Short mmCIF file of N, CA and C in Angstrom, two decimals:
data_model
loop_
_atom_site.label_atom_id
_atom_site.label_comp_id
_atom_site.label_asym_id
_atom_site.label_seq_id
_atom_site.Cartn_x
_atom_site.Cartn_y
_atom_site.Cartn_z
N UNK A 1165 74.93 30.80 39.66
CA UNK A 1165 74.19 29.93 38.74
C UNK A 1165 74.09 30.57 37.36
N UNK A 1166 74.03 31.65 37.32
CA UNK A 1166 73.72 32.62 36.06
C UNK A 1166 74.85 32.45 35.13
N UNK A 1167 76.57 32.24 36.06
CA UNK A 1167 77.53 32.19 35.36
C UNK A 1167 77.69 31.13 34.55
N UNK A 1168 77.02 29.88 35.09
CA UNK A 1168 76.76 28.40 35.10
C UNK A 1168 76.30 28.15 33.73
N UNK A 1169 74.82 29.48 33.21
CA UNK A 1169 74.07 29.15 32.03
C UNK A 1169 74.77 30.01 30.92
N UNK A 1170 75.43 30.77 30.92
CA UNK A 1170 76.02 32.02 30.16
C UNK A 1170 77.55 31.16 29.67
N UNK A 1171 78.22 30.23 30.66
CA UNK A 1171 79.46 29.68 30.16
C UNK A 1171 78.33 28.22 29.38
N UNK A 1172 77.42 27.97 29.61
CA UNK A 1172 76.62 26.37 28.57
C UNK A 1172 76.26 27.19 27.32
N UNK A 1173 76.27 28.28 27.74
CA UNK A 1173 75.48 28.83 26.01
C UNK A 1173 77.03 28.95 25.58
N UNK A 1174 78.20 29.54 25.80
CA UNK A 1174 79.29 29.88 25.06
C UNK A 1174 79.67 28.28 24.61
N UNK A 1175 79.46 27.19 25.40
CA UNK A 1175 79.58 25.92 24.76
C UNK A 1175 79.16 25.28 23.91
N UNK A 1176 77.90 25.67 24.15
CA UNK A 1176 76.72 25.51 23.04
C UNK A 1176 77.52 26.23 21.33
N UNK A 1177 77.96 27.48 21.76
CA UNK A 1177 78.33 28.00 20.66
C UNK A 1177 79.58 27.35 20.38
N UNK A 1178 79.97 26.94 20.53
CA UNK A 1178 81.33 26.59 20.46
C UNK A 1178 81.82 25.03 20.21
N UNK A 1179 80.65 24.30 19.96
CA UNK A 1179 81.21 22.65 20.04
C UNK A 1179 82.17 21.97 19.41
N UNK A 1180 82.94 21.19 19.86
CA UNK A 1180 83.62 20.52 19.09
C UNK A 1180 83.00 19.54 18.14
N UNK A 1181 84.05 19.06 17.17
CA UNK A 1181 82.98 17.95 15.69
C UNK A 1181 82.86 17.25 16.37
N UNK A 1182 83.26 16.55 17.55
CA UNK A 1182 82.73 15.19 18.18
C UNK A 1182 81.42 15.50 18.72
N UNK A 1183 80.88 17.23 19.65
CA UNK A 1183 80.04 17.13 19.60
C UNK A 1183 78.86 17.61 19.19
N UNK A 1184 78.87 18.18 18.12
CA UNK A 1184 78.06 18.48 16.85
C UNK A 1184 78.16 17.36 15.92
N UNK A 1185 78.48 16.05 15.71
CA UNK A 1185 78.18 14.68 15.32
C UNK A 1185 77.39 13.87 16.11
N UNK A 1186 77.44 13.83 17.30
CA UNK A 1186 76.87 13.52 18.43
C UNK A 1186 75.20 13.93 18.29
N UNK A 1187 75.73 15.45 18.45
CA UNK A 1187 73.83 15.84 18.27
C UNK A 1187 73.41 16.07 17.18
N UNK A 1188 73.66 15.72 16.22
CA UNK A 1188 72.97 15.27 15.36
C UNK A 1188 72.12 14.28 15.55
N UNK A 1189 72.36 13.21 16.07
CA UNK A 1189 71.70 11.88 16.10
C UNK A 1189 70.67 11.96 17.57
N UNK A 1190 71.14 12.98 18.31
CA UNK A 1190 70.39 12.87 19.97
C UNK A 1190 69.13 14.15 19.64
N UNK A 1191 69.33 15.42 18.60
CA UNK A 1191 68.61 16.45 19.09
C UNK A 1191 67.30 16.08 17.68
N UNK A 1192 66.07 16.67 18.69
CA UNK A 1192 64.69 16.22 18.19
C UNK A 1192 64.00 15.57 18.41
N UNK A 1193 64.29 14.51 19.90
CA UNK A 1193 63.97 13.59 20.05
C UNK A 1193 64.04 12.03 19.05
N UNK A 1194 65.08 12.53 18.09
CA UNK A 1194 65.41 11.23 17.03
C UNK A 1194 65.75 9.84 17.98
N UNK A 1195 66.41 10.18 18.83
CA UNK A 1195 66.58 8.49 19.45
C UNK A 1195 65.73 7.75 20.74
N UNK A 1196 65.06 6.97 20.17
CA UNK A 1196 63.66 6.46 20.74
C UNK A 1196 62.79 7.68 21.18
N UNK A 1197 62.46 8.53 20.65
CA UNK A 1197 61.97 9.65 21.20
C UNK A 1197 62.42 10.21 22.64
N UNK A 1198 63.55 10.14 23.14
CA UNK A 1198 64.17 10.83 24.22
C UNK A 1198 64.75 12.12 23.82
N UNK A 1199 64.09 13.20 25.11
CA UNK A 1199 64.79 14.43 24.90
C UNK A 1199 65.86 14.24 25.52
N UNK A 1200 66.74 14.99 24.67
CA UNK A 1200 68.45 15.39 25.53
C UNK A 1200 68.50 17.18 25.30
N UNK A 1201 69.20 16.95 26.13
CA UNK A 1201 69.78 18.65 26.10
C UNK A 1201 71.40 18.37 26.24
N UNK A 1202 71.80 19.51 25.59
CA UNK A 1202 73.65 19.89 25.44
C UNK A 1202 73.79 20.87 26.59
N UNK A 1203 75.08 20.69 26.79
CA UNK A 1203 75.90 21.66 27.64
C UNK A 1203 74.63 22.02 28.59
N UNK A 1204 74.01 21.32 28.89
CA UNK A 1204 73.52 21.87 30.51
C UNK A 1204 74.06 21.70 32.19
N UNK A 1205 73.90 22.83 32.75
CA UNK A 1205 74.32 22.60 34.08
C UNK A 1205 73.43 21.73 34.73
N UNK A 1206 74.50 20.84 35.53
CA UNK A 1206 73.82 20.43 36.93
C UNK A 1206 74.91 19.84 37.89
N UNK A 1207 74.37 20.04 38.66
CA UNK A 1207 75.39 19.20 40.27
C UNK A 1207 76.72 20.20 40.11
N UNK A 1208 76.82 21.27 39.73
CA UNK A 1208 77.54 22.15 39.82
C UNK A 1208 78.45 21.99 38.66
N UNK A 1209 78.12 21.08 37.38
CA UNK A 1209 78.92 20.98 36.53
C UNK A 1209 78.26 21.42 35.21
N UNK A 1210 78.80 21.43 33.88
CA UNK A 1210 78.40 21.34 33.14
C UNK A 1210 78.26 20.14 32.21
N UNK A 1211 77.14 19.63 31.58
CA UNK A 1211 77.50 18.11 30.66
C UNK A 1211 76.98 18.35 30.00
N UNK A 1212 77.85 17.48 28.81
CA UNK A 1212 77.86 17.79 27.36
C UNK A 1212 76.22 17.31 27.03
N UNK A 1213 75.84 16.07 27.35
CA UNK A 1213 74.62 16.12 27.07
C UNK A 1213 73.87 15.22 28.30
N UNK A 1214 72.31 15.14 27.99
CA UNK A 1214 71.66 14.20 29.67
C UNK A 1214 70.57 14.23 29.02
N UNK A 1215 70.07 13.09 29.56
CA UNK A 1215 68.26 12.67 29.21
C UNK A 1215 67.87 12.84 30.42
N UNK A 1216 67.18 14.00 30.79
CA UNK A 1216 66.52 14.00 32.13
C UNK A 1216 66.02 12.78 32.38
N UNK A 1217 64.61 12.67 32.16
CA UNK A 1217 63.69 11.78 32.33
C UNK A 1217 64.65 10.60 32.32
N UNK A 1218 65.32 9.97 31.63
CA UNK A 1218 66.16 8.42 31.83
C UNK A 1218 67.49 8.52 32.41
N UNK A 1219 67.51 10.22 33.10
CA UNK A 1219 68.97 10.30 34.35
C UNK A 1219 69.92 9.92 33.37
N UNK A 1220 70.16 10.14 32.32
CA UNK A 1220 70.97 9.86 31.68
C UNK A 1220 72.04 10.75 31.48
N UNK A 1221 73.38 10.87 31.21
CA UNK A 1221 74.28 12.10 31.33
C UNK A 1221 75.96 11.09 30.32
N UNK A 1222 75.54 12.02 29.54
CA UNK A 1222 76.44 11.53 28.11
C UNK A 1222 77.86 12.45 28.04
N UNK A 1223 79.03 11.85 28.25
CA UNK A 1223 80.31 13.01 28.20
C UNK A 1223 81.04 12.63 27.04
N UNK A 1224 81.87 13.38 26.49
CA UNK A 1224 82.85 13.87 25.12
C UNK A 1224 84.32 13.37 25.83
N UNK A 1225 84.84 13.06 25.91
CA UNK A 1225 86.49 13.44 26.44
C UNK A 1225 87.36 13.71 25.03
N UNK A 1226 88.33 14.43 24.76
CA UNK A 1226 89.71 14.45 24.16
C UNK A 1226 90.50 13.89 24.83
N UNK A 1227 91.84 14.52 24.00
CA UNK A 1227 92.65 14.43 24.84
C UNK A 1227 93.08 15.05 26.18
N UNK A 1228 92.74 16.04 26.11
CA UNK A 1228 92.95 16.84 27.50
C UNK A 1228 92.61 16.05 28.94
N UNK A 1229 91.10 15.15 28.45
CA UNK A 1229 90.86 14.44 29.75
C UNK A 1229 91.83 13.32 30.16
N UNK A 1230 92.75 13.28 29.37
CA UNK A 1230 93.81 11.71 29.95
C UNK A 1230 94.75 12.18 31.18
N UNK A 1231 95.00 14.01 31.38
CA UNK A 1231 95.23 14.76 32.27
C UNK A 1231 94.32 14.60 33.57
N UNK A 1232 92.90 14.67 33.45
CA UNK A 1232 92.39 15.17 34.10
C UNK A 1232 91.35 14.09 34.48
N UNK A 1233 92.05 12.35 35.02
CA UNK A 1233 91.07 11.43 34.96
C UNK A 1233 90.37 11.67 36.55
N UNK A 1234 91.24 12.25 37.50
CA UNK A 1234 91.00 12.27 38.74
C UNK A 1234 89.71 13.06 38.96
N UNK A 1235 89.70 14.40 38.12
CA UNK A 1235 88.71 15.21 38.30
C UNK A 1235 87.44 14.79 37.79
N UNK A 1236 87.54 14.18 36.60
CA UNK A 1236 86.40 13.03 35.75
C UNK A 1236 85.92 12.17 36.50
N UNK A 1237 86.66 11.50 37.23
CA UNK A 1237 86.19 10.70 38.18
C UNK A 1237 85.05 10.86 39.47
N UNK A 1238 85.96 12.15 40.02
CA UNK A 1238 84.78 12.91 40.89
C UNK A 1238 83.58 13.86 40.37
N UNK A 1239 83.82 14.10 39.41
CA UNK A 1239 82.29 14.57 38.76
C UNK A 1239 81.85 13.59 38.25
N UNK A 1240 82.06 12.23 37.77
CA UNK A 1240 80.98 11.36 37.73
C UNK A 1240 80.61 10.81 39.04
N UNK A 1241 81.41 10.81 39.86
CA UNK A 1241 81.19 10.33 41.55
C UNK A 1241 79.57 10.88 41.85
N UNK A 1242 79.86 12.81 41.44
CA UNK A 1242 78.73 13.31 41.86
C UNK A 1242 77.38 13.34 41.28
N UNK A 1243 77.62 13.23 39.93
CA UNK A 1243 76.50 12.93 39.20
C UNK A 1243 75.67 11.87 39.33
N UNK A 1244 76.62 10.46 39.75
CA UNK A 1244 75.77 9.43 40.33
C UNK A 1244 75.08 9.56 41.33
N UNK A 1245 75.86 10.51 42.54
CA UNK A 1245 75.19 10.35 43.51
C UNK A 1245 73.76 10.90 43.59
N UNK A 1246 73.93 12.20 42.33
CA UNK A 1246 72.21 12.76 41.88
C UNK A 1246 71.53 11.53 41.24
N UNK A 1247 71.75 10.26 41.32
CA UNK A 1247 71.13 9.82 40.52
C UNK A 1247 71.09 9.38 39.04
N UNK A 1248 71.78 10.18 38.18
CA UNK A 1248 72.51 9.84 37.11
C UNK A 1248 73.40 8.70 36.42
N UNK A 1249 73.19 7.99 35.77
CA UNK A 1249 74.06 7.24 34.57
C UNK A 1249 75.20 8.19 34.15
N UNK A 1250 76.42 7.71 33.66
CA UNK A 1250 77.39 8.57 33.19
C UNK A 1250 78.22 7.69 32.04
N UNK A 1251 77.64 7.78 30.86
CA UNK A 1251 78.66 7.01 29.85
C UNK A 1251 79.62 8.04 29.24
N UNK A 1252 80.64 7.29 29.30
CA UNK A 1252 81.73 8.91 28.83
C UNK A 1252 82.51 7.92 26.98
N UNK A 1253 82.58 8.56 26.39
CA UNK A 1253 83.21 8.40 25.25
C UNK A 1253 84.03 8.97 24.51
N UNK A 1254 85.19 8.54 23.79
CA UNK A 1254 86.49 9.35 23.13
C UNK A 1254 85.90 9.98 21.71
N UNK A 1255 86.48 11.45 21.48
CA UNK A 1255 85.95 12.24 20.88
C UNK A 1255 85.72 10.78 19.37
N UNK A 1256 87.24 10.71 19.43
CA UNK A 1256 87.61 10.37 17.61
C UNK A 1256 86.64 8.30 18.00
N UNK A 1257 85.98 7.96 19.09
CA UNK A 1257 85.22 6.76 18.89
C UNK A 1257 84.11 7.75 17.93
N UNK A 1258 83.36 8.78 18.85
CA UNK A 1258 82.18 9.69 18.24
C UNK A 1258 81.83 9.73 16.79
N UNK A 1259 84.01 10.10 16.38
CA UNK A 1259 83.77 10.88 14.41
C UNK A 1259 83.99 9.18 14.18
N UNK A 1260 84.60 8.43 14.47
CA UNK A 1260 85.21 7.34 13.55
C UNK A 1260 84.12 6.01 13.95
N UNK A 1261 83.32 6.00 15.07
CA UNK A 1261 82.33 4.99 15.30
C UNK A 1261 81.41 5.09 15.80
N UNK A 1262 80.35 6.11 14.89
CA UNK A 1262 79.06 6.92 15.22
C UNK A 1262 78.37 5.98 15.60
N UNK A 1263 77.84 4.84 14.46
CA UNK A 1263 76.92 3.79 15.29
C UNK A 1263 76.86 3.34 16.26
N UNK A 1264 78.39 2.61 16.65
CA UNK A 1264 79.00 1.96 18.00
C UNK A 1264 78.69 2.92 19.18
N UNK A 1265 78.40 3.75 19.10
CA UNK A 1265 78.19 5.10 20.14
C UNK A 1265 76.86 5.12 20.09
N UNK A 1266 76.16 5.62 19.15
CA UNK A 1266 74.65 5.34 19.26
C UNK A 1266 73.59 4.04 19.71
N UNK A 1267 74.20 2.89 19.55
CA UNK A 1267 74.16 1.52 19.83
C UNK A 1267 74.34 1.63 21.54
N UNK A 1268 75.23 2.04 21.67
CA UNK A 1268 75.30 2.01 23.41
C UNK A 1268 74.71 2.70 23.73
N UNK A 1269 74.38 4.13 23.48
CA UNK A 1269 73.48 5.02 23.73
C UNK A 1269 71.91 4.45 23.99
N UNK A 1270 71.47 3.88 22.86
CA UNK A 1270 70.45 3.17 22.89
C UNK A 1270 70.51 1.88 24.12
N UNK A 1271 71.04 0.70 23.85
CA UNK A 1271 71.08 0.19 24.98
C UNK A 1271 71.29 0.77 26.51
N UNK A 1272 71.53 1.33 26.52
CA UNK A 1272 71.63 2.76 28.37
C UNK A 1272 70.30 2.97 28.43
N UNK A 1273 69.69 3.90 27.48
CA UNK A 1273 68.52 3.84 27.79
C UNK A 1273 67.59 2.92 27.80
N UNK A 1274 67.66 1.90 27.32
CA UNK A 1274 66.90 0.39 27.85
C UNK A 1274 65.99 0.37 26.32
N UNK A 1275 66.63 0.63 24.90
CA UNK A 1275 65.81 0.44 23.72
C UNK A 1275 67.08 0.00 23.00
N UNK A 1276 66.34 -0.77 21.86
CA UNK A 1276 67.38 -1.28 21.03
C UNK A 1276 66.64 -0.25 19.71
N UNK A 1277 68.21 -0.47 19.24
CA UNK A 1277 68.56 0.11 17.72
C UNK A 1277 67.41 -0.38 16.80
N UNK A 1278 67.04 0.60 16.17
CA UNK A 1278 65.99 0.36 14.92
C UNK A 1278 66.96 -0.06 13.78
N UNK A 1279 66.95 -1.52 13.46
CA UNK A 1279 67.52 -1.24 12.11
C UNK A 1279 67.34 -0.63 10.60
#
């Protein structure tokens, strides 16, 4: 487990612009006042981000994941089965259609967009 929090902090350090654009808009409780956390472990994985409290669990893909839909698949398999929501989104929707991403974000969690 220790290895689990030591590889989320090197992620943490390390984000890609899709997701350091991302949290911008999620960290502080800025969206409807929901906490999220980055790169935390759970269900033996790591995710990019999750709203405890609204089971919520937010993923990044590149390109690399168009390789790796099988494995994506079964870690959202498992995350549901904890209970979890799993909206997954393409890095360049993130940089090129921040709102459109935040908009769904918001609707998941069951609040609409402040205009």
């Amino acid at each position: 487990m220790q290895r689990q929090w030591t590889r989320a902090r090197q992620l943490r350090n390390n984000s890609t612009d899709a997701e350091r654009r991302l949290w911008y808009f999620l960290r502080r409780q800025q969206l409807a006042s929901h906490k999220f956390r980055r790169q935390y472990p759970m269900a033996g994985y790591i995710v990019d981000f999750v709203c405890v409290p609204a089971r919520l669990v937010i993923e990044l893909d590149g390109g690399q994941h168009l390789d790796a839909l099988a494995y994506d698949e079964r870690r959202t398999a498992r995350l549901e089965c904890k209970g979890y929501r799993v909206l997954r989104f393409w890095n360049d929707d993130v940089l090129l259609r921040t709102d459109d991403v935040v908009a769904e974000i918001f609707r998941a969690l069951g609040e609409k967009p402040k205009a």
